[in-house]
Amino acid sequence: MRYGHFDDKKREYVITRPDTPLPWINYLGCEAYFGIVSNTAGGYSFYRDARLRRLTRYRYNNAPFDFGGRYIYLRDNGDGKFWSPSWQPTRQKVDDYSCRHGMGYTIIGSTSNRIKAETLYFVPLGENLEIWQLSVTNLRRKSVRLSVFSSVEFCLWDAQDDATNFQRNFSTGQVEVDQGVIYHKTEYRERRDHFAFFACSEKLAGYDSQRDVFLGAYRGCDNPTAVERGRSFNSIAHGWAPIGSHHVKLKLKSGETRRVIFLLGYHENLKDQKFDPPTSQTINKRTVKPTIAKYLKQAAVDHAFEELRQYWDRLLGRYQTKTPDEHTNRMVNVWNAYQCMATFNMSRSASFFESGIGRGLGFRDSNQDLLGFVHMVPERARERVLDLAATQLETGGAYHQYQPLTKRGNDDVGSNFNDDPLWLILSVAAYLRETGDWSILDEQVTYNNKPGSETPLYEHLERSLHYTLDRLGPHGLPLIGRADWNDCLNLNCFSDTPGQSFQTTTNKDGKVAESVFIGGMFVLAARELAEIAARRSLHSDAEAYRKAAERMDETVRTKGWDGEWFLRAYDDFGRKVGSKECEEGKIFIEPQGFCVLAGIGLQDGLARKALDSVSKMLATRHGIVLQQPAYSKYYLHLGEISSYPPGYKENAGIFCHNNPWIIIAEAMMGNGDRAFDYYLRINPSAREKISQLHRCEPFVYAQMIAGKDAPTHGEAKNSWLTGTAAWNYVAITQFILGIRPTYEGLMIAPAIPSKWKGFSVSRVFQGVRYNINVRRAGKRNRVRLKVDGHALDGNLIPKPAAGVTQVAVEAVLE
Ligand code: BGC
Ligand code: NOJ
């Protein structure tokens, strides 16, 4: 069953009933001001950091599930009936409901009582504000008098404090209302120099800024007193819960449409120019008023919306494909790329499953997110690489997370996830391949943000490798530390106290537990760094890293091999994890994917064996599960992985993030059929027809789909913010379609299904547009190339002469 459909032309997903199984959301903003918005206008906004600078309040895990948002109420002043065109929060019956989630905007509308209303929400490029543009049309034969009420609930900035510290917060709230604009200025009188504003294009009939006055005693957002009676109270918030609500009266003739613009935004003043007059406590609004005035005009809104459309045309235009499969086309051309932007911006911080409070930007996560984003805005990728590296510790280790606002490592979560530093090498290599900007390696970058500690970025990469080499265990494999990629395989944790965080609680020193996964990752990272060193003519470095990679490759193949697949780890007692000797958790997906990806076992058949074992033991029709058999009970020496009921999350769920590692591995082995089959099993668009089971948005990847041991096998959770986006993008664009940036030029190495007759790709690479046509002539994936009409040996297109901006490529698969 579906709850809507794709509009591929407009690059929208159109939801046609409001009661989706879960809130189906979209992101507003792509630079500094962000919002999340559900299909019923739920969600919240923040500036840079979802925890430290939250503009509006949202109540997670509420009933109804989605609660708090950008709500608009309409009221027929003739009969007093009122409703919300976005269905929530009044949940009155509405006709012709639709929510169109598009690239950086959402349009929600419906018809009720023969009044059609539709709101467009978006953030103009380069601005710290969001626009709500409401259009109301009178479909009746007679004219109508309507009231429009807007409503947002302000968050007192720090979302964590806002949700917990009521003894203080019920006394601190402050607003100003000036010329119809509601300014939220809690704590502005003391150490903050920022405030929020909420403005409206029309003359106001009234306003409210105190929640309890607007709603009335014992009432919820579904029937505010002000809306019910059709008149605001002009309340001014002192403490308690500041809100913003405008009241506008409209008279519409039959057939007439009116537009009303609301602006919600964030503004900072210089510290010594906060007040106007300077001796007062009144906000200096002179700095923000021009911006407000600008966007309250229709022409500016239309222009900003058009700019946003062009911006996405440009970004998405960098990689467009036409294949025989519509799910591939729409994910690659639109939604997967779009999701990569969201994960790049948010890491794992703010979604409807990530509260914006708990997690900042993950070191490991952000480095991986970059893989799917770097071709779109390389300059931002560059800045991110340098920010991440600046939080690295002098030991080469890494903070597991950092705060986007301060760009500092997060002490609460700390360090010692032993895979973390290696991801930096992979992201830098991807950046170099995509851009050819070798200067980044010479950038002077601090450790732990400490002035004076700077070294070139290249040395950061070296220290990342040495971090692993300095921490080898009894078998010569890397020690796991707190955990590796699998945050829940906590081999040094031994937690027996309820409520303890598996991620942060004091661990054993951990001189025994080793990770085969990190072993595989090390081989890949060391090979990457060797190549980088060689290209910079640092030949002895290159030689040393190549040797280190070979040694680890050998160790993995001997000490990390179980007979039919790669082992997962050795535990604190030196016993095998992920082995046929284990009762549960005999085989794990991660080392099978990553070891093959690193090139381990390609020659001696181990890689093929490992991947066949995955197919036999882990693949299901909904995707590949993380391990088997699921842990049926809690194991003290394994940690959080065994805390999840069988089939969920890391305990044998389909963890979509690592499915593409297998897809890439299969593609590398030339097995296009199997690679594509796996790809489609978790492709959100391909799962649209089972939306009732899948439950999450059919246009973006979710972190997890319940595995075969779960009672809800096939049900997705934790949509949007997951490394799945970047890795699937890499898997399909670079490995199945096989259009791969390399240091020498663009490589054409497809591993497509044998049934496909061909496909085409248009891809911008280092300023040149490649128009690539691939045609199947034989059964295999061997490539014969013609570039601008000339036959070429091999599958690599060298960089064209300066000045050339278009290259035509004909590839024949034989
Ligand atoms: C989740 C992991 C996550 C970790 C970090 C765990 O509960 O299962 O997927 O990485 O928390 O917070
Ligand atoms: C989610 C985390 O964000 C990611 O870093 C981790 O690798 C996976 N969970 C697996 O545990």
Short mmCIF file of N, CA and C in Angstrom, two decimals, residues 70 76 197 263 338 465 471 480 544 586 602 718 782:
data_model
loop_
_atom_site.label_atom_id
_atom_site.label_comp_id
_atom_site.label_asym_id
_atom_site.label_seq_id
_atom_site.Cartn_x
_atom_site.Cartn_y
_atom_site.Cartn_z
N ARG A 70 4.82 24.12 12.77
CA ARG A 70 4.58 25.43 12.12
C ARG A 70 3.11 25.46 11.75
N ASP A 76 -13.60 30.17 9.83
CA ASP A 76 -14.67 30.82 9.09
C ASP A 76 -15.39 31.73 10.08
N PHE A 197 12.73 36.08 15.40
CA PHE A 197 11.62 36.97 15.05
C PHE A 197 10.58 36.20 14.26
N LEU A 263 7.28 35.05 8.34
CA LEU A 263 8.73 34.83 8.39
C LEU A 263 9.11 34.44 9.80
N TYR A 338 20.00 14.01 -2.59
CA TYR A 338 19.40 14.98 -1.66
C TYR A 338 19.62 14.54 -0.20
N LEU A 465 46.94 6.45 10.93
CA LEU A 465 47.42 5.09 10.68
C LEU A 465 48.21 4.57 11.87
N ARG A 471 48.38 0.14 18.43
CA ARG A 471 47.40 -0.56 19.27
C ARG A 471 47.04 -1.91 18.65
N ILE A 480 40.22 -3.22 19.61
CA ILE A 480 38.95 -2.61 19.23
C ILE A 480 38.64 -1.33 20.02
N ALA A 544 56.50 2.28 3.14
CA ALA A 544 56.21 1.85 4.51
C ALA A 544 54.71 1.54 4.66
N LYS A 586 27.40 -16.15 14.59
CA LYS A 586 28.46 -16.93 13.92
C LYS A 586 29.09 -16.15 12.78
N LEU A 602 41.11 -11.27 -2.72
CA LEU A 602 40.66 -11.27 -4.12
C LEU A 602 41.38 -12.35 -4.91
N ASN A 718 14.38 4.82 11.94
CA ASN A 718 15.50 5.77 11.93
C ASN A 718 15.84 6.24 10.52
N ARG A 782 33.35 -6.27 -19.49
CA ARG A 782 34.61 -5.70 -19.96
C ARG A 782 34.33 -4.50 -20.87
#
